[in-house]
Short mmCIF file of C-alpha atoms and ligand atoms in Angstrom, two decimals:
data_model
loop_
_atom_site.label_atom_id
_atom_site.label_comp_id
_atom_site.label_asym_id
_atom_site.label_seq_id
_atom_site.Cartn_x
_atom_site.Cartn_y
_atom_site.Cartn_z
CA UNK A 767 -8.68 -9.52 -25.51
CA UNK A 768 -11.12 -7.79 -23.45
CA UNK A 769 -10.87 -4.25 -22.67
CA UNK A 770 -9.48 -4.73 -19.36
CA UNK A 771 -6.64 -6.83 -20.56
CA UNK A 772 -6.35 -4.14 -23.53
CA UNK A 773 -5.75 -1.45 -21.16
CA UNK A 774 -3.41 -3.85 -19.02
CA UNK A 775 -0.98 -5.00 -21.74
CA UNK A 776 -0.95 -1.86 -23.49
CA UNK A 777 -0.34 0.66 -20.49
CA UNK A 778 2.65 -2.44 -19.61
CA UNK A 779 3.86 -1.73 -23.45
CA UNK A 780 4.10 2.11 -23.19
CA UNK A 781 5.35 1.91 -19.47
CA UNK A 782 8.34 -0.08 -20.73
CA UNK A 783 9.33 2.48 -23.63
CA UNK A 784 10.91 6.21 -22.45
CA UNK A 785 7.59 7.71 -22.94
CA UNK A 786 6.31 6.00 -20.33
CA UNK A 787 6.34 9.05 -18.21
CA UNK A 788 3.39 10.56 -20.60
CA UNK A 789 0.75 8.52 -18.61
CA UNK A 790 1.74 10.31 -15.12
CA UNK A 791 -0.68 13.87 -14.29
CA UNK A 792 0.73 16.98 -13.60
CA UNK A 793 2.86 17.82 -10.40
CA UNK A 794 0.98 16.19 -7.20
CA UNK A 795 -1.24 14.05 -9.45
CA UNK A 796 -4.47 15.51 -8.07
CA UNK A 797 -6.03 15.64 -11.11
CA UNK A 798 -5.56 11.61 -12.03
CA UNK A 799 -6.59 10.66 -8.99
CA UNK A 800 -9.61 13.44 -8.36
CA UNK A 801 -11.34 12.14 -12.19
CA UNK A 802 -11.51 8.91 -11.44
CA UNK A 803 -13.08 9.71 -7.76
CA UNK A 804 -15.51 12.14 -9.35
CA UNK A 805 -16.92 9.67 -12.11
CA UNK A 806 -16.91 7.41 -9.54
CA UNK A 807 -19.55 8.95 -7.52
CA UNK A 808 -22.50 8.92 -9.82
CA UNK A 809 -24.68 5.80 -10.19
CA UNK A 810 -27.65 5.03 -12.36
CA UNK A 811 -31.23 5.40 -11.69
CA UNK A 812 -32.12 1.78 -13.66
CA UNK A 813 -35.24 2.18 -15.99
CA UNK A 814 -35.45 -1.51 -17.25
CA UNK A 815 -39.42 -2.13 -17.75
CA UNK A 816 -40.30 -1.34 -21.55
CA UNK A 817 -36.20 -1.27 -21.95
CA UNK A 818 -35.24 0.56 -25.05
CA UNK A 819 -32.85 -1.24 -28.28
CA UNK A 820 -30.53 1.87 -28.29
CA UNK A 821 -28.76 3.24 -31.54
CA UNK A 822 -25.61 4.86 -31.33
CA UNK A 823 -25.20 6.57 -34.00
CA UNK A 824 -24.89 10.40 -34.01
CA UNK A 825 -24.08 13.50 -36.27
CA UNK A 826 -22.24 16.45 -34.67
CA UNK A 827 -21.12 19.30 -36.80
CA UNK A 828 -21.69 17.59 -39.95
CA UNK A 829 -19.82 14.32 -39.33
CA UNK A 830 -22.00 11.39 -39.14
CA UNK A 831 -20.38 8.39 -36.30
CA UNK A 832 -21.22 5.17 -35.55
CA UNK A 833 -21.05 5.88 -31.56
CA UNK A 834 -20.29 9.27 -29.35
CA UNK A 835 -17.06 7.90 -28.08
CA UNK A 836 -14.14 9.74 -30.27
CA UNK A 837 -10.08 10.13 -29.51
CA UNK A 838 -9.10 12.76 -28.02
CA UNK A 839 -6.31 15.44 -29.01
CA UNK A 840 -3.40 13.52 -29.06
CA UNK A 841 0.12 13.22 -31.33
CA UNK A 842 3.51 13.19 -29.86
CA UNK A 843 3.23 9.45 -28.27
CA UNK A 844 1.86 8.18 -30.95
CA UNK A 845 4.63 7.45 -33.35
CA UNK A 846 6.99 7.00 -30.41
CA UNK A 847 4.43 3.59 -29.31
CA UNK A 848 3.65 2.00 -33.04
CA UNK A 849 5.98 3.46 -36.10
CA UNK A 850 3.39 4.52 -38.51
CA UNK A 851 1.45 4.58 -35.67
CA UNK A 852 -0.73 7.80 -36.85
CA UNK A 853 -2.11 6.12 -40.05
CA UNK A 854 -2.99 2.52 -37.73
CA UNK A 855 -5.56 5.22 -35.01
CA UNK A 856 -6.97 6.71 -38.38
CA UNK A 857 -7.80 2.82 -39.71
CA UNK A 858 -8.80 1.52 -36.35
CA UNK A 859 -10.79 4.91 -35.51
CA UNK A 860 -12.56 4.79 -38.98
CA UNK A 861 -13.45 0.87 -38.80
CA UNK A 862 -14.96 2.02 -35.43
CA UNK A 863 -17.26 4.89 -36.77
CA UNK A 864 -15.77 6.82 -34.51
CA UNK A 865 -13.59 10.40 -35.26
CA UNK A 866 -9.87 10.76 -34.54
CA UNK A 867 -8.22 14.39 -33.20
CA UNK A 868 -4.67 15.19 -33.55
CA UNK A 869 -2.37 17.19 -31.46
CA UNK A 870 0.78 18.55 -30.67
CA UNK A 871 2.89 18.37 -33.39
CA UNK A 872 -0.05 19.18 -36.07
CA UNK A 873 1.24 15.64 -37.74
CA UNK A 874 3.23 16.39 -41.39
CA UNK A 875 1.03 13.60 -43.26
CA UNK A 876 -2.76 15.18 -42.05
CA UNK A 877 -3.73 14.45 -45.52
CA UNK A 878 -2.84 11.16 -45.90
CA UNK A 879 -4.73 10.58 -42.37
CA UNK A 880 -7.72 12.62 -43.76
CA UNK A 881 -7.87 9.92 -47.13
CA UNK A 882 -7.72 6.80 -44.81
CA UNK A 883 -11.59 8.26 -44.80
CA UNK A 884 -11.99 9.03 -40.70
CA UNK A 885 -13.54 11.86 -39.87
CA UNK A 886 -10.50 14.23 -38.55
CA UNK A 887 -9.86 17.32 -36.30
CA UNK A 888 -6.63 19.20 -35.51
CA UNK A 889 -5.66 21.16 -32.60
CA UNK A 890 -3.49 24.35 -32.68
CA UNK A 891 -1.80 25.45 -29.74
CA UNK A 892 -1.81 29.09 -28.65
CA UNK A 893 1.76 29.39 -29.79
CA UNK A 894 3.54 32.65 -28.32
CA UNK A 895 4.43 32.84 -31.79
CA UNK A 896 1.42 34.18 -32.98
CA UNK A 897 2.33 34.14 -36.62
CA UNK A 898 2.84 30.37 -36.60
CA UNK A 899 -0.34 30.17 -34.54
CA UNK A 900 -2.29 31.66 -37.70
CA UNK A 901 -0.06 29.93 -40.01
CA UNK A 902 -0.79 26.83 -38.77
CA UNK A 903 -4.57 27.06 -38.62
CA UNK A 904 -4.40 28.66 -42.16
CA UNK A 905 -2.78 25.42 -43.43
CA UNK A 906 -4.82 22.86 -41.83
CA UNK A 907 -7.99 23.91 -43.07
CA UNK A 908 -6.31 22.54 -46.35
CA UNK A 909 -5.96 18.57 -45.11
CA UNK A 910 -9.32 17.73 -45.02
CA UNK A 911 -9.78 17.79 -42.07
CA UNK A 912 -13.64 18.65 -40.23
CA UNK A 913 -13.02 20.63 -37.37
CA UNK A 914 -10.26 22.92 -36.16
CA UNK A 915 -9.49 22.68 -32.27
CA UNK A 916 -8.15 25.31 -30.51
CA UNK A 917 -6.33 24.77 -27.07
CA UNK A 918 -7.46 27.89 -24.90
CA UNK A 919 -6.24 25.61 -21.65
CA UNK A 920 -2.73 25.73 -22.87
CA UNK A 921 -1.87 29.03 -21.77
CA UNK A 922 1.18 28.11 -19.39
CA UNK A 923 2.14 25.05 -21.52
CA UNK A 924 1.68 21.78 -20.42
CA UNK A 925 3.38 19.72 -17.46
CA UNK A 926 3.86 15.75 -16.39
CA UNK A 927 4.58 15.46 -12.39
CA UNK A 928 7.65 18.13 -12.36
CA UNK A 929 8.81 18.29 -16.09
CA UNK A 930 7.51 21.14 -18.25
CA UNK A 931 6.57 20.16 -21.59
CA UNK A 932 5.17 22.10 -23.68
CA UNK A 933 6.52 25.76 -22.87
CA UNK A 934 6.22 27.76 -26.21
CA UNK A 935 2.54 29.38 -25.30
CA UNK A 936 0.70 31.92 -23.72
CA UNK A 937 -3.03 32.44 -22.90
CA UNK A 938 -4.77 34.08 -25.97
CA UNK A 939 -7.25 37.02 -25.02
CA UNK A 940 -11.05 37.27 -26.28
CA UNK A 941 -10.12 39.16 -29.02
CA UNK A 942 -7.60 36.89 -30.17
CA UNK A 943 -10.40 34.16 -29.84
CA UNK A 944 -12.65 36.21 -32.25
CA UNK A 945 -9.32 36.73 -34.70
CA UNK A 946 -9.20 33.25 -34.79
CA UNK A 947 -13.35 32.12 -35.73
CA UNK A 948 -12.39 34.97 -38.50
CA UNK A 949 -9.39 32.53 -40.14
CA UNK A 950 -11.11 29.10 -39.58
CA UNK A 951 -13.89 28.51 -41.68
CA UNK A 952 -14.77 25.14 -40.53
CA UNK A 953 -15.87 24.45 -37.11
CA UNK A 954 -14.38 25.86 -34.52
CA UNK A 955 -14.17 23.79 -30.91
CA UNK A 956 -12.43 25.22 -27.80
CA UNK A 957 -10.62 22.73 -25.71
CA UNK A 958 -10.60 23.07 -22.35
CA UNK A 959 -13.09 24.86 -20.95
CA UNK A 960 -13.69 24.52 -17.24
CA UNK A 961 -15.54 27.43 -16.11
CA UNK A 962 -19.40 28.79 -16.95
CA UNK A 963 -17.43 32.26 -17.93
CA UNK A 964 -15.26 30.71 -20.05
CA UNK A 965 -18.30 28.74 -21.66
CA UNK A 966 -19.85 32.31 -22.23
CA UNK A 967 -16.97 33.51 -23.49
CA UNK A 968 -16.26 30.58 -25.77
CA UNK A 969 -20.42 31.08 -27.42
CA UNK A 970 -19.78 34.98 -28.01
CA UNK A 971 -16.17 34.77 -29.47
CA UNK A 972 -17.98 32.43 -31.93
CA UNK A 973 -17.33 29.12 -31.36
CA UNK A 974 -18.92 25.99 -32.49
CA UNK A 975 -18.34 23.54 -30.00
CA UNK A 976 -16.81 23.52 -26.74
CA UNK A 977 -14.98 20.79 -24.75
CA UNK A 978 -14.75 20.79 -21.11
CA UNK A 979 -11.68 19.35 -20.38
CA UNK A 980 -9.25 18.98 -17.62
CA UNK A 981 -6.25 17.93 -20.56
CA UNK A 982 -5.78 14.75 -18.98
CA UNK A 983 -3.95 16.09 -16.28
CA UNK A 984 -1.47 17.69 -18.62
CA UNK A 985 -1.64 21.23 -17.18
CA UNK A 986 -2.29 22.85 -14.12
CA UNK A 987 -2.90 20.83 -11.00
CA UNK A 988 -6.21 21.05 -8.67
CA UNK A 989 -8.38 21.61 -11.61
CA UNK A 990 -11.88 19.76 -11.18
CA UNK A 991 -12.90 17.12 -13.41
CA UNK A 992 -15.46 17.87 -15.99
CA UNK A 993 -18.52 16.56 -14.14
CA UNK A 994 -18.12 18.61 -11.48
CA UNK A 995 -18.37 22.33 -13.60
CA UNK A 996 -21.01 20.60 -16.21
CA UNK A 997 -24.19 21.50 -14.72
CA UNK A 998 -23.96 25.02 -15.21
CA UNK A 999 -21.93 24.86 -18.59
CA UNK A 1000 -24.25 23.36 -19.59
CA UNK A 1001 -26.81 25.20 -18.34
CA UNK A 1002 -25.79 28.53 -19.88
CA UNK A 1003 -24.84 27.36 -23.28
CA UNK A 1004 -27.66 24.50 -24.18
CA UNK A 1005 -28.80 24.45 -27.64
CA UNK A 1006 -26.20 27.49 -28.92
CA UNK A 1007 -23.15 25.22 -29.15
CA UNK A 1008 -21.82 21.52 -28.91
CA UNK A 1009 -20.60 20.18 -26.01
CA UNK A 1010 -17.76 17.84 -25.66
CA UNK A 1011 -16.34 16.32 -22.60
CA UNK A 1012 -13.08 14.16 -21.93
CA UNK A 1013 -10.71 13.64 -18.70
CA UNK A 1014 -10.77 9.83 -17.21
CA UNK A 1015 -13.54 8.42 -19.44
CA UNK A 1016 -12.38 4.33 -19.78
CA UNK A 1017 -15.58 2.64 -19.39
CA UNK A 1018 -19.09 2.21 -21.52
CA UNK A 1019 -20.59 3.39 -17.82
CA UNK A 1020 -18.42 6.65 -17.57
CA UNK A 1021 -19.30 7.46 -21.06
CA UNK A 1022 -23.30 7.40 -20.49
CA UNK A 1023 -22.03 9.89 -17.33
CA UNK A 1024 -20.79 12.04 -19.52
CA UNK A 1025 -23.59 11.84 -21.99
CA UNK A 1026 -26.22 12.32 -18.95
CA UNK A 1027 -24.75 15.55 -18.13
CA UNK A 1028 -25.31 17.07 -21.68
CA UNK A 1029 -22.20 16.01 -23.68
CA UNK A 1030 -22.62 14.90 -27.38
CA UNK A 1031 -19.36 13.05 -28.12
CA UNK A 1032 -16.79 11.64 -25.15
CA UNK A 1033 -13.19 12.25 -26.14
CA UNK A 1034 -10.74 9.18 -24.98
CA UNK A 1035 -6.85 10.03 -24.50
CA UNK A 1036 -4.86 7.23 -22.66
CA UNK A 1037 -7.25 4.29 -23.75
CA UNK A 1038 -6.22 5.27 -27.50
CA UNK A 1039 -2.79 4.66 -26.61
CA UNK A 1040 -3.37 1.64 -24.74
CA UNK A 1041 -5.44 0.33 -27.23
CA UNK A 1042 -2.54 1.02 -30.02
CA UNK A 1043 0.39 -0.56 -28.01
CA UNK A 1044 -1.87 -3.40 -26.74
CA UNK A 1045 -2.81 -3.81 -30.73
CA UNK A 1046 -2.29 -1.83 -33.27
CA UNK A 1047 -4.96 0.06 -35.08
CA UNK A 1048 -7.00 -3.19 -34.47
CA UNK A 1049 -6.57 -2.47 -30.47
CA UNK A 1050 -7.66 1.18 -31.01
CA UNK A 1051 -10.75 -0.62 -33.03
CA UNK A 1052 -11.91 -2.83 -29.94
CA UNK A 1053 -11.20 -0.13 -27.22
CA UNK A 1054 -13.97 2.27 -29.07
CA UNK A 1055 -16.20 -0.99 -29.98
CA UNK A 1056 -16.30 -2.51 -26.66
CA UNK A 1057 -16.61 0.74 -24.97
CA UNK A 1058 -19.92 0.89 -27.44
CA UNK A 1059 -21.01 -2.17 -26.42
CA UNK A 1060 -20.62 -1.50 -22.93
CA UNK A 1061 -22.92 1.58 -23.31
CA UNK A 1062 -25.75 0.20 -25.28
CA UNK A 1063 -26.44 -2.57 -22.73
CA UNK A 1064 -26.73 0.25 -20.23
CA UNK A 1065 -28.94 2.42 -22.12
CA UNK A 1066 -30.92 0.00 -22.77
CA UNK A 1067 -31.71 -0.23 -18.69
CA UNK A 1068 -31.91 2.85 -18.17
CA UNK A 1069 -34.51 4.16 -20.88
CA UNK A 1070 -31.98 5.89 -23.45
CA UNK A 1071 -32.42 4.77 -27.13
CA UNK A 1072 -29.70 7.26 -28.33
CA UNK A 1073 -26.91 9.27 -27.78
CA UNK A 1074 -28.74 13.05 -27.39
CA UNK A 1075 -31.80 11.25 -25.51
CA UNK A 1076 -29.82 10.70 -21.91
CA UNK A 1077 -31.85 12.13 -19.42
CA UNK A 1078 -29.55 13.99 -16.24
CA UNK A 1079 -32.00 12.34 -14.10
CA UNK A 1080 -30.21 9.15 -14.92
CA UNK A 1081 -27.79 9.80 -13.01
CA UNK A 1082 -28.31 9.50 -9.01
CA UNK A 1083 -26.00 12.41 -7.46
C1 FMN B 1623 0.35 11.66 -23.92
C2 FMN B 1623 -0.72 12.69 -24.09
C3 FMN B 1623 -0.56 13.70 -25.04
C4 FMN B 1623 -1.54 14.68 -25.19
N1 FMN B 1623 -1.39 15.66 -26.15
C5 FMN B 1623 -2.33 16.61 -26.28
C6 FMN B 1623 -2.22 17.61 -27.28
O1 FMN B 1623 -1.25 17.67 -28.03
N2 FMN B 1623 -3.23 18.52 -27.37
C7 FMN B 1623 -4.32 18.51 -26.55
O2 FMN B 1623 -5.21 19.34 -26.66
N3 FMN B 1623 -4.45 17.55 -25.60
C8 FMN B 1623 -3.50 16.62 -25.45
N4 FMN B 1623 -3.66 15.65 -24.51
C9 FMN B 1623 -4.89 15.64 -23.67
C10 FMN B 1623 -5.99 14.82 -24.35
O3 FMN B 1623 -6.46 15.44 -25.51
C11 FMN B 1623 -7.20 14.65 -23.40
O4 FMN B 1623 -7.68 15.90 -23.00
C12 FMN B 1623 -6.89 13.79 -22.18
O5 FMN B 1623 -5.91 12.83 -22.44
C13 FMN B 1623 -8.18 13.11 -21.70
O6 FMN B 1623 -7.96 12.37 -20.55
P1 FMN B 1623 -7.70 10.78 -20.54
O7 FMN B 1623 -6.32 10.54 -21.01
O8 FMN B 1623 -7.86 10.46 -19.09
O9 FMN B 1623 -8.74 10.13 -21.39
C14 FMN B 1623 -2.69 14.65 -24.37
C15 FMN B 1623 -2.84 13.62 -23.42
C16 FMN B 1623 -1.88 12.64 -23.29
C17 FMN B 1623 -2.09 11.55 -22.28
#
């Protein structure tokens, strides 16, 4: 299958189950429709004379990948789309070279994920119960997992077109933030920053990482996609911490976007699940390689011989 057909048959798979509803966007839909528009817009400034053989490979925060395209934070429709669904994204993630993230629920089995041998990260929401909130990052740090993930966009829970989902958080303060890089050890990422404050904010509570994120569509509505706040992110936090994009990213082209405007690794949401009801762990394998492939043969054109070494000029405005 190609990855068009993957993402065909497997969004036809999950629309026919109840969770179905999990690929909508929050309230009007904005958000869907404005990420696609956005990454739409850019096109590349083609570079093909002395055309480069481009290596994907990458190390960010101490994991070594095969390619800067990784899952992003995701749980709940997992098990609900392939029984033992959690362990088949580890396999097909790992036989990619690429890194998986959990979500909400932090999964029970982590550590049997973490011994499948893929490089693994696990978000915490900011729970209202703040207890559990520490609990829970206390405990994963003993999976084996790499990175910790914490979900500062959560604040008001999360939302798909008029049902509330999530509803048991609240926004955590700065000095909550700086609580938290005290209990995690490993690296710490943010999820979902949007804003250059919040970037600032994210570097001086301690953070490792950041990734600017729009959560799919999953919480508020008229939020801008990620391309369209990047610039001056990235601007004001270059070279101090990681940065880590996701929000609409389905194509080798969109990913070499997102790596033009300063991102180190591209988080994919919905394609995962397509990819695991079109296929199993196998159809989460060909969604990340194919994606790969798509992106070397443009890097190649347009002067990039690796991941960090994507010029913003690339990219025509
Ligand atoms: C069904 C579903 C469940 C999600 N669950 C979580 C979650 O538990 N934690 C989180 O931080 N993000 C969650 N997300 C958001 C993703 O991590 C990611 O930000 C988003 O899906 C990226 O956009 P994309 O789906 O267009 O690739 C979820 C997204 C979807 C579609």
């Amino acid at each position: 299958m190609d990855l068009s057909e993957i993402y065909e048959k497997g969004k036809k798979a999950i629309k026919e189950r109840d969770i179905g509803f999990l690929l909508d966007g929050v309230e009007t839909e904005f958000v869907m429709r404005n990420n696609r528009a956005v990454i739409d817009r850019f096109t590349f400034r083609q570079h093909c004379i002395d055309g480069t053989s481009p290596d994907t490979r990458c190390e960010v925060l101490g994991v070594e990948l095969s390619t800067p395209v990784i899952m992003s934070a995701m749980t709940m429709p997992i098990p609900a789309i392939v029984d033992g669904g959690l362990m088949e994204v580890g396999q097909g993630l790992k036989a990619a070279g690429s890194l998986m993230w959990t979500g909400t629920p932090i999964p029970q089995d982590l550590k049997a994920i973490a011994k499948t041998g893929v490089p693994l990260a696990a978000n915490v929401k900011p729970l209202i119960d703040r207890k559990k909130m520490f609990q829970a990052l206390n405990e994963i740090q003993e999976t084996g997992i790499r990175w910790v993930g914490i979900e500062i966009d959560s604040g008001q829970g999360t939302k798909v077109k008029d049902r509330q989902m999530a509803s048991d958080c609240t926004p955590l303060s700065f000095s909550e933030l700086k609580k938290i890089r005290k209990t995690v050890s490993l690296p710490l990422i943010f999820k979902g920053v949007l804003s250059k404050a919040d970037a600032i904010k994210s570097v001086d509570a301690g953070a490792d990482g950041i990734i600017i994120s729009n959560h799919g569509a999953h919480t508020l509505d008229y939020l801008p996609h990620p391309f369209q706040v990047m610039d001056e992110i990235v601007e004001a936090v270059k070279g101090k911490i990681v940065v880590m994009v996701d929000g609409g990213f389905r194509r080798g082209s969109d990913v070499l976007k997102g790596l033009a405007f300063g991102a180190s690794l591209i988080g994919l949401g919905r394609p995962i699940l397509y990819g695991l009801a079109a296929n199993r762990g196998d159809g989460v394998r060909e969604v990340i390689d194919q994606i790969t492939n798509e992106l070397v043969r443009l890097m190649s054109m347009v002067g990039a011989n690796g991941p960090g070494n994507v010029d913003r000029a690339v990219l025509i405005d």
